[in-house]
Amino acid sequence: MILAQAPDGVPTITRGDDLAARLAPVLAALTWPDGSRGLAEGDVVVVASKVVAKAEGRLVAARDDAEREQVIAGETVRVVAERSRPDGGVLRIVENRQGLVMAAAGVDSSDVPAGTALLLPEDPDDSARRLRRGLHARFGVRPGVLVTDTAGRPWRRGLTDMSIGAAGVRVLDDLRGRRDAYGRELKVTVVAAADEIAAAADLVRGKATGRPVAVVRGLGHLVTTEDGDGARALVRPPEEDMFRRGSDL
Amino acid sequence: MILAQAPDGVPTITRGDDLAARLAPVLAALTWPDGSRGLAEGDVVVVASKVVAKAEGRLVAARDDAEREQVIAGETVRVVAERSRPDGGVLRIVENRQGLVMAAAGVDSSDVPAGTALLLPEDPDDSARRLRRGLHARFGVRPGVLVTDTAGRPWRRGLTDMSIGAAGVRVLDDLRGRRDAYGRELKVTVVAAADEIAAAADLVRGKATGRPVAVVRGLGHLVTTEDGDGARALVRPPEEDMFRRGSDL
């Protein structure tokens, strides 16, 4: 069984905050159906990139649409697709400096002070590792940590959360080599476990609800002692990308 | 808090099986941390398309690679991308008859008898509605039902589960109109809740583990009395698709 919960009462996070210190009291107060409290070995702590970025001082000025476009351009390394919008602007799906393909390069204009925009953490895997160290120091256990963001999909409506930073989580669960019920080897089954955990966490966290952190219990088989490769391993490298211009047969 | 579990002991499902009747005993035996058993109002029952398809007799002959290619071609309505494979074949991402964009058109060659392939359910939303009716008749509660399948993503490594059929689940959770902590309206936040539930269920079900069904508890706000639009509403219509050939500026 897996259990996931997102505590209320997380304090407002601002530039320079020690995220582990700020989150520790609400995480320590979590109660579980078996009567236990706080964090346990094998838990995964899933935190929205928004609060990580705020702690890391990633708010920048964006006083109007033109400045916001400038900020987005600065985070963009490649335009993946674009089309005209009814309002005369241009909608662009771009690859950003973290290797993520998303609208607006991951620049966040909601739930930030007027006249500002929020960049993603510079290195979300490093953010995850630091939060993990801080939680380990406070709780004596070594949970997995995921930093998540929200994105659309090309052929599916609606947004889902994905993992953009990770420490101590087997982000790709490689089942190749196992056999099906007929004894044949599973060939192509590598599960993006960290993205599925991010999705599960989003269901309990919600958006703009003041619950930027969730804890998922019951996935200890995906939590590792070492910090591991991080969520960067979830980014498909260019040579595997079938949707680059000119990559078709 | 959400809880998710996938029971062992699901019997082998074959053509003509009444899926609700086959699943009912293992679902009735589920135990929950509060001591309750079985299904409750507000639960979501998440079932892999594989067993739905088997119950619906969707196994077809595919004795060799050429026949398998023929089967896939029959399910394909549009080639979205293709590239040569090192072995001389062609890897194609296609749109299938259910409107889903995936490799092999959703034709499943794992965990099926040798010489066969498994098509997706003809109408997965209808499959979900029928399973929901069958569960309601047996349990007296009206859980949400999702039928799920596994797919890759263009720019992310690894597979995640998504919802291809739904009954009684608000598949898109539309948060537009709510306000952020600064009083500004959330503009683009429509969450693909059914896909996030599918992902959470996959974490407890696993692949080829003999656990094709999961129950997710704690998301009653997404479960509706009416069957609703189904997962078809998650398929992005062509006019919103930025990755059709020729759709760029």
Tab-separated table of N, CA and C in Angstrom, chain A residues 148-226:
chain	number	residue	atom	x	y	z
A	148	THR	N	9.445	18.978	-7.937
A	148	THR	CA	8.521	18.764	-9.053
A	148	THR	C	8.063	20.068	-9.683
A	149	ASP	N	7.672	19.944	-10.944
A	149	ASP	CA	7.053	21.061	-11.634
A	149	ASP	C	5.899	20.522	-12.475
A	150	THR	N	5.127	21.430	-13.020
A	150	THR	CA	3.889	21.097	-13.725
A	150	THR	C	4.067	21.412	-15.201
A	151	ALA	N	3.605	20.519	-16.076
A	151	ALA	CA	3.749	20.777	-17.508
A	151	ALA	C	2.622	20.124	-18.279
A	152	GLY	N	2.417	20.623	-19.483
A	152	GLY	CA	1.467	20.013	-20.395
A	152	GLY	C	2.100	18.893	-21.190
A	153	ARG	N	1.286	18.229	-21.972
A	153	ARG	CA	1.758	17.142	-22.837
A	153	ARG	C	1.263	17.427	-24.250
A	154	PRO	N	2.010	17.006	-25.272
A	154	PRO	CA	1.627	17.383	-26.638
A	154	PRO	C	0.234	16.906	-27.059
A	155	TRP	N	-0.133	15.673	-26.685
A	155	TRP	CA	-1.366	15.089	-27.234
A	155	TRP	C	-2.396	14.785	-26.168
A	156	ARG	N	-2.140	15.270	-24.961
A	156	ARG	CA	-3.075	15.040	-23.864
A	156	ARG	C	-3.461	16.383	-23.284
A	157	ARG	N	-4.733	16.554	-22.993
A	157	ARG	CA	-5.162	17.774	-22.334
A	157	ARG	C	-4.836	17.724	-20.847
A	158	GLY	N	-4.689	18.903	-20.284
A	158	GLY	CA	-4.461	18.983	-18.849
A	158	GLY	C	-2.987	18.855	-18.517
A	159	LEU	N	-2.681	19.308	-17.319
A	159	LEU	CA	-1.304	19.329	-16.836
A	159	LEU	C	-1.073	18.178	-15.873
A	160	THR	N	0.162	17.703	-15.836
A	160	THR	CA	0.551	16.738	-14.802
A	160	THR	C	1.866	17.195	-14.195
A	161	ASP	N	2.136	16.737	-13.000
A	161	ASP	CA	3.408	17.062	-12.370
A	161	ASP	C	4.471	16.050	-12.781
A	162	MET	N	5.686	16.523	-12.856
A	162	MET	CA	6.820	15.653	-13.170
A	162	MET	C	7.969	16.022	-12.246
A	163	SER	N	8.961	15.162	-12.220
A	163	SER	CA	10.090	15.357	-11.320
A	163	SER	C	11.221	16.047	-12.062
A	164	ILE	N	11.618	17.221	-11.597
A	164	ILE	CA	12.727	17.934	-12.248
A	164	ILE	C	14.000	17.881	-11.398
A	165	GLY	N	13.879	17.420	-10.179
A	165	GLY	CA	15.046	17.231	-9.323
A	165	GLY	C	14.826	15.997	-8.463
A	166	ALA	N	15.902	15.284	-8.157
A	166	ALA	CA	15.742	14.052	-7.373
A	166	ALA	C	17.024	13.741	-6.632
A	167	ALA	N	16.868	13.196	-5.433
A	167	ALA	CA	18.011	12.689	-4.659
A	167	ALA	C	17.541	11.454	-3.897
A	168	GLY	N	18.247	10.363	-4.100
A	168	GLY	CA	17.915	9.151	-3.353
A	168	GLY	C	16.681	8.436	-3.848
A	169	VAL	N	16.280	8.706	-5.082
A	169	VAL	CA	15.123	8.015	-5.675
A	169	VAL	C	15.566	7.378	-6.987
A	170	ARG	N	15.213	6.115	-7.163
A	170	ARG	CA	15.465	5.449	-8.448
A	170	ARG	C	14.461	6.014	-9.438
A	171	VAL	N	14.866	7.069	-10.164
A	171	VAL	CA	13.906	7.815	-10.979
A	171	VAL	C	13.363	6.971	-12.117
A	172	LEU	N	14.200	6.094	-12.661
A	172	LEU	CA	13.767	5.156	-13.699
A	172	LEU	C	13.815	3.761	-13.104
A	173	ASP	N	12.683	3.089	-13.077
A	173	ASP	CA	12.602	1.749	-12.498
A	173	ASP	C	12.676	0.768	-13.665
A	174	ASP	N	13.839	0.182	-13.827
A	174	ASP	CA	14.138	-0.626	-15.012
A	174	ASP	C	13.727	-2.076	-14.766
A	175	LEU	N	12.640	-2.479	-15.409
A	175	LEU	CA	12.115	-3.828	-15.216
A	175	LEU	C	12.581	-4.783	-16.315
A	176	ARG	N	13.450	-4.305	-17.224
A	176	ARG	CA	13.901	-5.191	-18.294
A	176	ARG	C	14.635	-6.389	-17.707
A	177	GLY	N	14.417	-7.522	-18.314
A	177	GLY	CA	15.037	-8.736	-17.800
A	177	GLY	C	14.072	-9.554	-16.958
A	178	ARG	N	13.080	-8.860	-16.350
A	178	ARG	CA	12.044	-9.648	-15.672
A	178	ARG	C	11.176	-10.345	-16.726
A	179	ARG	N	10.426	-11.322	-16.291
A	179	ARG	CA	9.647	-12.110	-17.248
A	179	ARG	C	8.159	-11.934	-17.015
A	180	ASP	N	7.408	-12.031	-18.116
A	180	ASP	CA	5.958	-11.955	-17.985
A	180	ASP	C	5.419	-13.329	-17.584
A	181	ALA	N	4.095	-13.429	-17.467
A	181	ALA	CA	3.471	-14.673	-16.995
A	181	ALA	C	3.684	-15.827	-17.973
A	182	TYR	N	4.095	-15.507	-19.208
A	182	TYR	CA	4.358	-16.551	-20.203
A	182	TYR	C	5.848	-16.854	-20.331
A	183	GLY	N	6.643	-16.283	-19.429
A	183	GLY	CA	8.068	-16.583	-19.419
A	183	GLY	C	8.890	-15.756	-20.380
A	184	ARG	N	8.232	-14.806	-21.086
A	184	ARG	CA	8.995	-13.977	-22.016
A	184	ARG	C	9.547	-12.742	-21.329
A	185	GLU	N	10.724	-12.342	-21.772
A	185	GLU	CA	11.375	-11.215	-21.129
A	185	GLU	C	10.631	-9.914	-21.447
A	186	LEU	N	10.455	-9.054	-20.444
A	186	LEU	CA	9.908	-7.716	-20.665
A	186	LEU	C	10.988	-6.884	-21.342
A	187	LYS	N	10.677	-6.326	-22.498
A	187	LYS	CA	11.733	-5.695	-23.285
A	187	LYS	C	11.832	-4.185	-23.070
A	188	VAL	N	10.744	-3.516	-23.023
A	188	VAL	CA	10.812	-2.053	-23.089
A	188	VAL	C	10.241	-1.382	-21.858
A	189	THR	N	10.215	-2.102	-20.749
A	189	THR	CA	9.510	-1.561	-19.605
A	189	THR	C	10.458	-0.890	-18.627
A	190	VAL	N	10.697	0.367	-18.867
A	190	VAL	CA	11.414	1.211	-17.919
A	190	VAL	C	10.415	2.267	-17.459
A	191	VAL	N	10.045	2.193	-16.199
A	191	VAL	CA	8.991	3.062	-15.680
A	191	VAL	C	9.610	4.361	-15.154
A	192	ALA	N	9.027	5.468	-15.523
A	192	ALA	CA	9.464	6.777	-15.020
A	192	ALA	C	8.885	6.964	-13.620
A	193	ALA	N	9.436	6.204	-12.675
A	193	ALA	CA	8.861	6.133	-11.333
A	193	ALA	C	8.792	7.506	-10.673
A	194	ALA	N	9.823	8.316	-10.844
A	194	ALA	CA	9.833	9.626	-10.182
A	194	ALA	C	8.709	10.521	-10.702
A	195	ASP	N	8.385	10.396	-11.988
A	195	ASP	CA	7.276	11.186	-12.515
A	195	ASP	C	5.943	10.661	-11.996
A	196	GLU	N	5.836	9.355	-11.810
A	196	GLU	CA	4.593	8.816	-11.250
A	196	GLU	C	4.437	9.225	-9.776
A	197	ILE	N	5.537	9.288	-9.050
A	197	ILE	CA	5.455	9.756	-7.662
A	197	ILE	C	5.070	11.243	-7.632
A	198	ALA	N	5.644	12.015	-8.555
A	198	ALA	CA	5.289	13.438	-8.644
A	198	ALA	C	3.793	13.608	-8.894
A	199	ALA	N	3.240	12.763	-9.757
A	199	ALA	CA	1.805	12.837	-10.063
A	199	ALA	C	0.973	12.482	-8.839
A	200	ALA	N	1.383	11.432	-8.146
A	200	ALA	CA	0.647	11.034	-6.936
A	200	ALA	C	0.686	12.156	-5.898
A	201	ALA	N	1.841	12.792	-5.751
A	201	ALA	CA	1.968	13.880	-4.779
A	201	ALA	C	1.088	15.063	-5.158
A	202	ASP	N	0.991	15.344	-6.449
A	202	ASP	CA	0.165	16.472	-6.882
A	202	ASP	C	-1.294	16.263	-6.506
A	203	LEU	N	-1.738	15.002	-6.525
A	203	LEU	CA	-3.137	14.719	-6.170
A	203	LEU	C	-3.453	15.122	-4.737
A	204	VAL	N	-2.488	15.004	-3.844
A	204	VAL	CA	-2.756	15.388	-2.456
A	204	VAL	C	-2.378	16.832	-2.164
A	205	ARG	N	-1.432	17.379	-2.933
A	205	ARG	CA	-1.002	18.750	-2.680
A	205	ARG	C	-1.976	19.756	-3.240
A	206	GLY	N	-2.430	19.504	-4.501
A	206	GLY	CA	-3.257	20.494	-5.178
A	206	GLY	C	-2.444	21.699	-5.587
A	207	LYS	N	-3.104	22.647	-6.241
A	207	LYS	CA	-2.428	23.856	-6.718
A	207	LYS	C	-2.863	25.032	-5.852
A	208	ALA	N	-1.923	25.893	-5.538
A	208	ALA	CA	-2.240	27.156	-4.864
A	208	ALA	C	-3.053	26.912	-3.603
A	209	THR	N	-2.715	25.873	-2.892
A	209	THR	CA	-3.471	25.525	-1.702
A	209	THR	C	-2.643	25.735	-0.453
A	210	GLY	N	-1.417	26.219	-0.613
A	210	GLY	CA	-0.572	26.358	0.564
A	210	GLY	C	-0.022	25.043	1.073
A	211	ARG	N	-0.023	24.027	0.215
A	211	ARG	CA	0.546	22.730	0.602
A	211	ARG	C	1.600	22.329	-0.422
A	212	PRO	N	2.779	22.941	-0.346
A	212	PRO	CA	3.780	22.703	-1.389
A	212	PRO	C	4.582	21.422	-1.194
A	213	VAL	N	4.348	20.708	-0.106
A	213	VAL	CA	5.153	19.510	0.138
A	213	VAL	C	4.225	18.339	0.462
A	214	ALA	N	4.588	17.179	-0.070
A	214	ALA	CA	3.853	15.945	0.230
A	214	ALA	C	4.859	14.883	0.627
A	215	VAL	N	4.397	13.916	1.394
A	215	VAL	CA	5.223	12.753	1.725
A	215	VAL	C	4.497	11.509	1.229
A	216	VAL	N	5.227	10.694	0.486
A	216	VAL	CA	4.670	9.453	-0.050
A	216	VAL	C	5.359	8.292	0.661
A	217	ARG	N	4.576	7.444	1.276
A	217	ARG	CA	5.104	6.310	2.045
A	217	ARG	C	4.717	5.001	1.355
A	218	GLY	N	5.625	4.043	1.370
A	218	GLY	CA	5.292	2.728	0.805
A	218	GLY	C	6.072	2.401	-0.455
A	219	LEU	N	7.017	3.271	-0.809
A	219	LEU	CA	7.813	3.051	-2.016
A	219	LEU	C	9.293	2.917	-1.664
A	220	GLY	N	9.555	2.310	-0.524
A	220	GLY	CA	10.935	2.175	-0.069
A	220	GLY	C	11.833	1.457	-1.061
A	221	HIS	N	11.247	0.606	-1.909
A	221	HIS	CA	12.074	-0.110	-2.900
A	221	HIS	C	12.632	0.845	-3.955
A	222	LEU	N	12.108	2.065	-4.015
A	222	LEU	CA	12.613	3.044	-4.979
A	222	LEU	C	13.557	4.063	-4.329
A	223	VAL	N	13.749	3.950	-3.022
A	223	VAL	CA	14.609	4.900	-2.294
A	223	VAL	C	15.983	4.264	-2.096
A	224	THR	N	17.011	5.017	-2.412
A	224	THR	CA	18.379	4.496	-2.383
A	224	THR	C	19.220	5.236	-1.345
A	225	THR	N	20.252	4.571	-0.862
A	225	THR	CA	21.164	5.220	0.074
A	225	THR	C	21.921	6.357	-0.611
A	226	GLU	N	22.456	6.056	-1.786
A	226	GLU	CA	23.156	7.084	-2.551
A	226	GLU	C	22.153	8.073	-3.133
